[in-house]
Coordinates of C-alpha atoms in Angstrom, one line a residue:
Y237 CA 200.6 85.2 245.7
N238 CA 202.4 87.2 243.0
T239 CA 205.6 87.2 244.9
V240 CA 205.5 83.4 245.5
F241 CA 204.5 82.7 241.9
Y242 CA 207.4 84.6 240.3
F243 CA 210.0 83.3 242.9
N244 CA 208.9 79.7 242.3
L245 CA 209.0 80.2 238.5
I246 CA 212.6 81.6 238.7
L247 CA 213.6 78.8 241.1
G248 CA 212.0 76.2 238.8
F249 CA 214.1 77.4 235.8
A250 CA 217.3 77.5 237.9
L251 CA 216.9 74.0 239.2
Y252 CA 216.1 72.8 235.7
I253 CA 219.4 74.4 234.4
I254 CA 221.3 72.6 237.1
L255 CA 219.6 69.3 236.3
F256 CA 220.2 69.9 232.6
F257 CA 224.0 70.1 233.0
A258 CA 224.0 67.4 235.7
A259 CA 222.4 64.9 233.4
P260 CA 225.7 63.5 231.9
F261 CA 227.0 62.9 235.5
I262 CA 223.8 61.1 236.4
S263 CA 224.1 59.0 233.3
F264 CA 227.8 58.2 234.1
F265 CA 226.9 57.2 237.7
F266 CA 224.3 54.7 236.7
K267 CA 226.2 53.7 233.5
E268 CA 223.0 54.3 231.4
P269 CA 223.7 56.6 228.4
I270 CA 219.9 57.1 227.7
L271 CA 219.6 58.9 231.1
I272 CA 221.0 62.1 229.7
N273 CA 218.1 62.8 227.4
V274 CA 215.6 61.2 229.8
T275 CA 216.7 63.4 232.7
R276 CA 216.7 66.6 230.5
V277 CA 213.2 66.0 229.2
L278 CA 211.7 64.7 232.5
G279 CA 213.3 67.7 234.3
L280 CA 210.8 70.0 232.6
V281 CA 208.4 68.9 235.3
L282 CA 210.2 71.3 237.6
I283 CA 209.1 74.3 235.5
I284 CA 205.6 73.0 234.8
N285 CA 204.9 72.4 238.5
A286 CA 206.3 75.8 239.4
I287 CA 203.6 77.4 237.2
S288 CA 200.8 75.7 239.1
I289 CA 201.9 75.8 242.8
V290 CA 200.0 79.0 243.7
Q291 CA 196.8 77.8 242.0
R292 CA 197.0 74.6 244.0
T293 CA 197.7 76.4 247.2
I294 CA 194.6 78.5 246.8
L295 CA 192.4 75.4 246.4
I296 CA 194.1 73.8 249.5
K297 CA 193.5 77.0 251.6
A298 CA 189.9 76.9 250.6
I299 CA 189.7 73.2 251.4
D300 CA 188.4 72.6 247.9
F301 CA 189.5 69.0 247.3
K302 CA 186.7 68.2 245.1
T303 CA 188.2 70.4 242.3
Q304 CA 191.6 69.0 243.0
T305 CA 190.4 65.4 242.8
K306 CA 188.6 66.2 239.5
I307 CA 191.7 67.7 238.0
S308 CA 194.0 64.8 239.3
L309 CA 191.6 62.1 237.9
I310 CA 191.2 63.7 234.5
S311 CA 195.0 64.3 234.1
S312 CA 195.8 60.8 235.3
I313 CA 193.4 59.0 233.1
I314 CA 194.3 60.9 229.9
S315 CA 198.0 60.6 230.4
G316 CA 197.7 57.0 231.5
I317 CA 195.9 56.0 228.4
I318 CA 198.4 57.8 226.2
G319 CA 201.3 56.3 228.1
V320 CA 200.0 52.8 227.7
F321 CA 199.3 53.3 224.0
M322 CA 202.9 54.5 223.5
A323 CA 204.2 51.5 225.4
F324 CA 202.1 49.2 223.1
L325 CA 203.8 51.0 220.1
K326 CA 207.2 50.0 221.6
F327 CA 208.3 53.5 222.7
G328 CA 209.9 51.9 225.8
I329 CA 211.0 54.3 228.5
W330 CA 209.8 57.3 226.5
S331 CA 206.2 56.2 227.1
L332 CA 206.8 56.6 230.8
V333 CA 208.5 60.0 230.3
C334 CA 205.7 61.2 228.1
Q335 CA 203.1 60.0 230.6
Q336 CA 204.7 62.0 233.4
I337 CA 205.2 65.2 231.4
L338 CA 201.6 65.1 230.0
K339 CA 200.1 64.3 233.5
Q340 CA 201.8 67.4 235.0
T341 CA 201.0 69.6 232.0
L342 CA 197.3 68.7 232.1
N343 CA 197.4 69.2 235.9
T344 CA 198.8 72.7 235.5
L345 CA 196.4 73.6 232.6
F346 CA 193.3 72.5 234.5
L347 CA 194.4 74.2 237.7
W348 CA 194.5 77.4 235.7
V349 CA 191.2 76.7 234.0
F350 CA 189.3 75.9 237.3
N351 CA 190.9 78.7 239.3
R352 CA 190.3 82.4 238.7
W353 CA 193.5 83.8 240.1
R354 CA 195.9 85.3 237.6
P355 CA 199.3 86.9 238.5
A356 CA 199.9 90.6 238.3
K357 CA 203.1 92.4 237.4
E358 CA 204.3 92.9 240.9
F359 CA 206.9 91.6 243.4
S360 CA 207.0 92.5 247.0
I361 CA 210.4 92.4 248.7
Q362 CA 208.7 92.7 252.2
S363 CA 206.4 89.8 251.4
F364 CA 209.3 87.8 250.1
K365 CA 211.3 88.3 253.3
E366 CA 208.4 87.4 255.5
L367 CA 207.5 84.2 253.6
F368 CA 211.1 83.2 252.9
G369 CA 212.0 83.6 256.6
F370 CA 209.5 80.9 257.4
G371 CA 209.6 78.9 254.1
W372 CA 213.3 78.4 253.4
K373 CA 213.5 76.0 256.4
L374 CA 210.6 74.0 254.9
L375 CA 212.3 74.1 251.5
V376 CA 215.5 72.7 252.8
S377 CA 213.6 70.1 254.8
G378 CA 211.7 69.1 251.7
L379 CA 214.9 68.8 249.6
I380 CA 216.5 66.6 252.4
D381 CA 213.4 64.4 252.5
T382 CA 213.3 64.1 248.7
I383 CA 216.9 63.1 248.6
Y384 CA 216.4 60.5 251.3
R385 CA 213.3 59.0 249.7
N386 CA 215.2 58.6 246.4
I387 CA 218.5 57.4 247.9
Y388 CA 217.2 53.9 248.0
Y389 CA 216.9 53.9 244.3
I390 CA 220.4 55.3 243.9
I391 CA 222.0 52.7 246.3
I392 CA 220.1 49.7 245.0
G393 CA 220.8 50.8 241.4
K394 CA 224.5 51.3 242.1
F395 CA 225.3 48.3 244.3
Y396 CA 222.7 45.7 243.1
T397 CA 221.5 44.4 239.8
A398 CA 218.9 46.1 237.6
S399 CA 216.5 43.2 238.3
Q400 CA 216.7 43.8 242.1
L401 CA 216.2 47.5 241.5
G402 CA 213.1 46.7 239.4
Q403 CA 211.7 44.4 242.2
Y404 CA 212.2 47.1 244.8
T405 CA 210.7 49.8 242.5
R406 CA 207.6 47.7 242.0
A407 CA 207.2 47.1 245.6
E408 CA 207.6 50.8 246.3
Q409 CA 205.0 51.7 243.7
F410 CA 202.4 49.4 245.3
N411 CA 203.1 50.9 248.7
N412 CA 202.8 54.5 247.3
M413 CA 199.4 53.8 246.0
F414 CA 198.2 53.8 249.5
S415 CA 200.8 55.2 251.9
S416 CA 201.9 58.3 249.9
N417 CA 198.4 59.1 248.8
L418 CA 197.0 58.8 252.3
T419 CA 199.9 61.0 253.6
S420 CA 199.3 63.6 250.9
V421 CA 195.6 63.7 251.7
V422 CA 196.2 64.0 255.5
Q423 CA 198.8 66.8 255.0
R424 CA 196.6 68.8 252.6
V425 CA 193.4 68.5 254.6
S426 CA 194.6 68.8 258.2
Y427 CA 196.9 71.8 257.7
P428 CA 194.3 74.3 256.6
I429 CA 191.8 73.0 259.2
L430 CA 194.3 73.1 262.1
S431 CA 195.6 76.5 260.9
T432 CA 192.2 78.1 261.6
I433 CA 192.4 77.2 265.3
Q434 CA 196.2 77.6 265.8
D435 CA 195.8 80.0 268.7
E436 CA 193.2 77.9 270.6
T437 CA 195.2 75.2 272.2
D438 CA 192.4 73.1 273.7
R439 CA 190.5 73.1 270.4
L440 CA 193.6 72.4 268.5
R441 CA 194.5 69.5 270.6
L442 CA 191.0 67.9 270.4
A443 CA 190.9 68.4 266.6
Y444 CA 194.4 67.0 266.3
R445 CA 193.6 64.0 268.4
R446 CA 190.5 63.3 266.4
I447 CA 192.5 63.5 263.1
V448 CA 195.2 61.1 264.5
K449 CA 192.7 58.5 265.6
T450 CA 190.5 58.4 262.5
T451 CA 193.5 58.6 260.1
M452 CA 195.4 55.8 261.7
L453 CA 192.5 53.5 261.8
I454 CA 192.2 53.8 258.0
T455 CA 195.9 53.7 257.4
F456 CA 196.5 50.5 259.5
A457 CA 193.7 48.8 257.8
F458 CA 195.0 49.7 254.3
M459 CA 198.7 49.2 254.9
L460 CA 198.6 45.9 256.9
G461 CA 195.9 44.7 254.6
L462 CA 198.2 45.4 251.6
A463 CA 201.0 43.4 253.3
A464 CA 198.6 40.5 253.9
V465 CA 197.4 40.3 250.2
A466 CA 200.9 41.2 248.7
K467 CA 201.6 37.8 247.2
P468 CA 198.3 37.1 245.3
L469 CA 198.0 40.7 244.4
I470 CA 201.4 41.0 242.7
I471 CA 201.1 37.7 241.0
L472 CA 197.6 38.6 239.7
L473 CA 198.4 42.1 238.5
I474 CA 202.0 41.9 237.2
G475 CA 202.9 38.2 237.1
I476 CA 204.9 35.6 238.9
K477 CA 208.3 37.0 237.7
W478 CA 207.8 39.9 240.2
L479 CA 207.5 37.4 243.1
P480 CA 210.6 38.7 244.9
A481 CA 208.9 42.1 245.2
V482 CA 206.4 40.5 247.6
S483 CA 208.8 40.4 250.6
F484 CA 210.1 43.9 249.8
L485 CA 206.4 45.2 249.8
Q486 CA 205.5 43.6 253.0
I487 CA 208.5 45.1 254.9
I488 CA 207.9 48.6 253.3
C489 CA 204.2 48.5 254.4
F490 CA 205.3 48.4 258.0
A491 CA 207.4 51.5 257.5
G492 CA 204.8 53.2 255.3
M493 CA 201.9 52.7 257.8
L494 CA 203.4 55.4 260.0
Y495 CA 203.9 58.1 257.3
P496 CA 200.5 59.7 257.7
L497 CA 201.2 59.9 261.5
H498 CA 204.6 61.7 260.7
A499 CA 202.8 64.1 258.5
I500 CA 200.2 65.0 261.1
N501 CA 202.8 65.6 263.8
L502 CA 204.9 67.7 261.5
N503 CA 201.8 69.8 260.5
I504 CA 201.5 70.9 264.1
L505 CA 205.0 72.4 263.8
Q506 CA 204.0 74.3 260.7
V507 CA 200.7 75.4 262.2
K508 CA 202.6 76.8 265.2
G509 CA 205.1 78.5 262.9
R510 CA 208.0 76.4 264.1
S511 CA 209.7 75.7 260.8
D512 CA 213.0 75.9 262.7
L513 CA 212.0 72.7 264.6
F514 CA 210.8 71.1 261.4
L515 CA 214.3 71.5 259.8
K516 CA 216.1 70.5 263.0
L517 CA 214.0 67.3 263.1
E518 CA 214.6 66.6 259.4
I519 CA 218.4 66.8 259.8
I520 CA 218.4 64.6 262.9
K521 CA 216.2 61.9 261.4
K522 CA 218.1 61.7 258.1
I523 CA 221.5 61.5 259.9
I524 CA 220.1 58.5 261.9
A525 CA 218.6 57.1 258.6
I526 CA 222.1 56.8 257.1
I527 CA 222.7 53.7 259.3
P528 CA 220.3 51.2 257.5
I529 CA 221.5 52.5 254.1
I530 CA 225.1 51.5 255.0
I531 CA 223.9 48.2 256.4
G532 CA 222.0 47.6 253.1
I533 CA 225.2 48.1 251.0
Y534 CA 227.0 45.3 252.8
Y535 CA 224.2 42.9 253.9
G536 CA 221.4 43.2 251.4
I537 CA 218.2 45.1 250.4
A538 CA 216.0 43.2 253.0
F539 CA 218.2 44.4 255.9
M540 CA 218.1 48.0 254.6
L541 CA 214.3 47.9 254.4
V542 CA 214.0 46.4 257.9
G543 CA 216.2 49.3 259.0
S544 CA 213.8 51.7 257.4
V545 CA 210.9 50.3 259.5
I546 CA 213.0 51.0 262.7
I547 CA 213.9 54.5 261.4
S548 CA 210.1 55.1 260.8
L549 CA 209.4 54.2 264.5
I550 CA 212.2 56.5 265.7
S551 CA 211.0 59.3 263.5
F552 CA 207.6 59.0 265.1
L553 CA 209.0 59.2 268.6
L554 CA 211.0 62.4 267.6
N555 CA 208.1 64.1 265.7
S556 CA 205.6 63.4 268.5
F557 CA 208.0 64.6 271.2
Y558 CA 208.2 68.0 269.7
S559 CA 204.6 68.3 268.7
S560 CA 203.5 67.3 272.2
N561 CA 205.5 70.1 273.8
L562 CA 203.5 72.5 271.6
I563 CA 199.9 71.3 272.2
G564 CA 200.1 68.9 275.2
Y565 CA 199.3 65.7 273.3
S566 CA 202.1 63.3 274.5
T567 CA 203.7 60.5 272.6
W568 CA 202.4 58.0 275.1
L569 CA 198.8 59.3 274.7
Q570 CA 199.1 59.1 270.9
I571 CA 200.3 55.4 271.2
K572 CA 197.3 54.7 273.5
D573 CA 194.9 56.3 271.0
I574 CA 196.1 54.4 268.0
F575 CA 196.9 51.0 269.5
P576 CA 193.3 49.6 269.4
A577 CA 193.1 50.2 265.7
F578 CA 196.6 48.8 265.2
F579 CA 195.8 45.7 267.2
V580 CA 192.5 45.0 265.3
S581 CA 194.3 45.6 262.0
I582 CA 197.3 43.3 262.8
C583 CA 194.9 40.5 263.9
V584 CA 192.7 40.8 260.8
S585 CA 195.7 41.0 258.4
G586 CA 197.3 38.0 260.2
V587 CA 194.2 35.9 259.3
M588 CA 194.1 37.3 255.8
W589 CA 197.8 36.5 255.2
S590 CA 197.4 32.9 256.6
L591 CA 194.9 32.3 253.7
T592 CA 197.8 32.5 251.2
F593 CA 199.0 29.1 252.4
L594 CA 195.8 27.3 251.2
N595 CA 197.4 27.2 247.7
L596 CA 194.1 28.3 246.0
P597 CA 194.1 30.1 242.6
V598 CA 195.4 33.7 243.2
S599 CA 192.1 35.3 242.1
I600 CA 190.1 33.2 244.5
T601 CA 192.6 33.8 247.3
I602 CA 192.5 37.5 247.0
I603 CA 188.7 37.6 246.9
I604 CA 188.4 35.4 250.0
Q605 CA 191.0 37.6 251.8
F606 CA 189.2 40.8 251.1
L607 CA 185.8 39.4 252.1
I608 CA 187.1 37.8 255.3
G609 CA 189.2 41.0 256.1
I610 CA 186.3 43.4 255.7
L611 CA 183.8 41.1 257.6
M612 CA 186.2 40.5 260.5
A613 CA 187.0 44.2 260.8
I614 CA 183.4 45.2 260.9
V615 CA 182.4 42.6 263.4
I616 CA 185.3 43.5 265.8
Y617 CA 184.8 47.3 265.5
E618 CA 181.0 46.9 266.0
T619 CA 181.7 44.8 269.1
I620 CA 184.2 47.0 270.8
K621 CA 182.5 50.2 269.6
L622 CA 185.6 52.2 268.9
P623 CA 184.6 55.9 268.7
E624 CA 186.8 56.6 265.6
Y625 CA 185.2 53.7 263.7
K626 CA 181.8 55.0 264.6
E627 CA 182.8 58.5 263.3
I628 CA 184.1 57.0 260.0
K629 CA 181.0 54.9 259.6
E630 CA 178.7 57.8 260.2
M631 CA 180.6 59.9 257.6
A632 CA 180.4 57.1 255.1
I633 CA 176.7 56.7 255.6
K634 CA 176.2 60.5 255.3
T635 CA 178.2 60.7 252.1
Y636 CA 176.4 57.7 250.6
K637 CA 173.0 59.2 251.3
K638 CA 174.1 62.6 249.9
N639 CA 175.1 61.0 246.6
I640 CA 172.1 58.7 246.0

């Protein structure tokens, strides 16, 4: 822990220095002078997060997500209120910068308050070599993935108008509320659980299969449901001027619905200590992903986003191929396991989406969509008696009884 803490702190400072001096070039690229100061201030998050990474890891290892949730909620609420207040006072972009800095600072502060671990004055070269031998491949993979996830902002910002970038950004934000959060939860929960049985192949496969089926039932319901209600939801929450973001969001949802499945498959590689395969896969996938980006430059944002859906499917095939070789859970079996939940969700969301053509007030439309969607899903799942639905239902009932 001490070795990791000090290494991450040094790395955080080093990356911030690079970003500090790169700020003028970033500003020049986007032709936005204000980005120099914004980048330099927002870059402090690199150092702030480096201070908390071990504290967070300890909670993840202990599967203590209650404390993490408490910290995240408190930090988000306080920083969100202050950010909105600053926006109301006409601070503009600095209200967003302050909100992000404050959120990460509070997150770090509370992680130290709720966690008893404190660093000692020691650094082990042996520990560093052991951890870095495994971790550097994950670090490079993470950097590649981060660059890829942000490349769309760079390309759209460079080759299209600020208005189009804004529409895409809004669509991505709505998608991230569900897709990124679900993926993050799946990664953090499944990894420590699967790690405890990494040497028991049969138990690992059964646990993995169970996680895949229950996770994807929830994911398909949320993501396809979000695509169905995209139009009334966006009009209701942020106004009709953001209407072009609807089609962007609907396409992004089809790519985002597979992200949790990617995360689970990649977790198997980490559990089995195959960070080499993790990096290899990341490089292959991102080389293929260049194709829709190039298409988007010449033919439009919609084509680029459709291409990202295809890349998401290809990524699943690649991820599942390698993970199946390690635990004997084939790609075809994964598809068979998740198809019932996908079929139910696509049917339900299709009905929900068709209700937008009734031209009712958006508030009425979205209420009807939610009610019909939930009712249809429950009736279908109760009829076909899908095991993963039954498991989720039992967990929900147990949690409810525990809290009353």
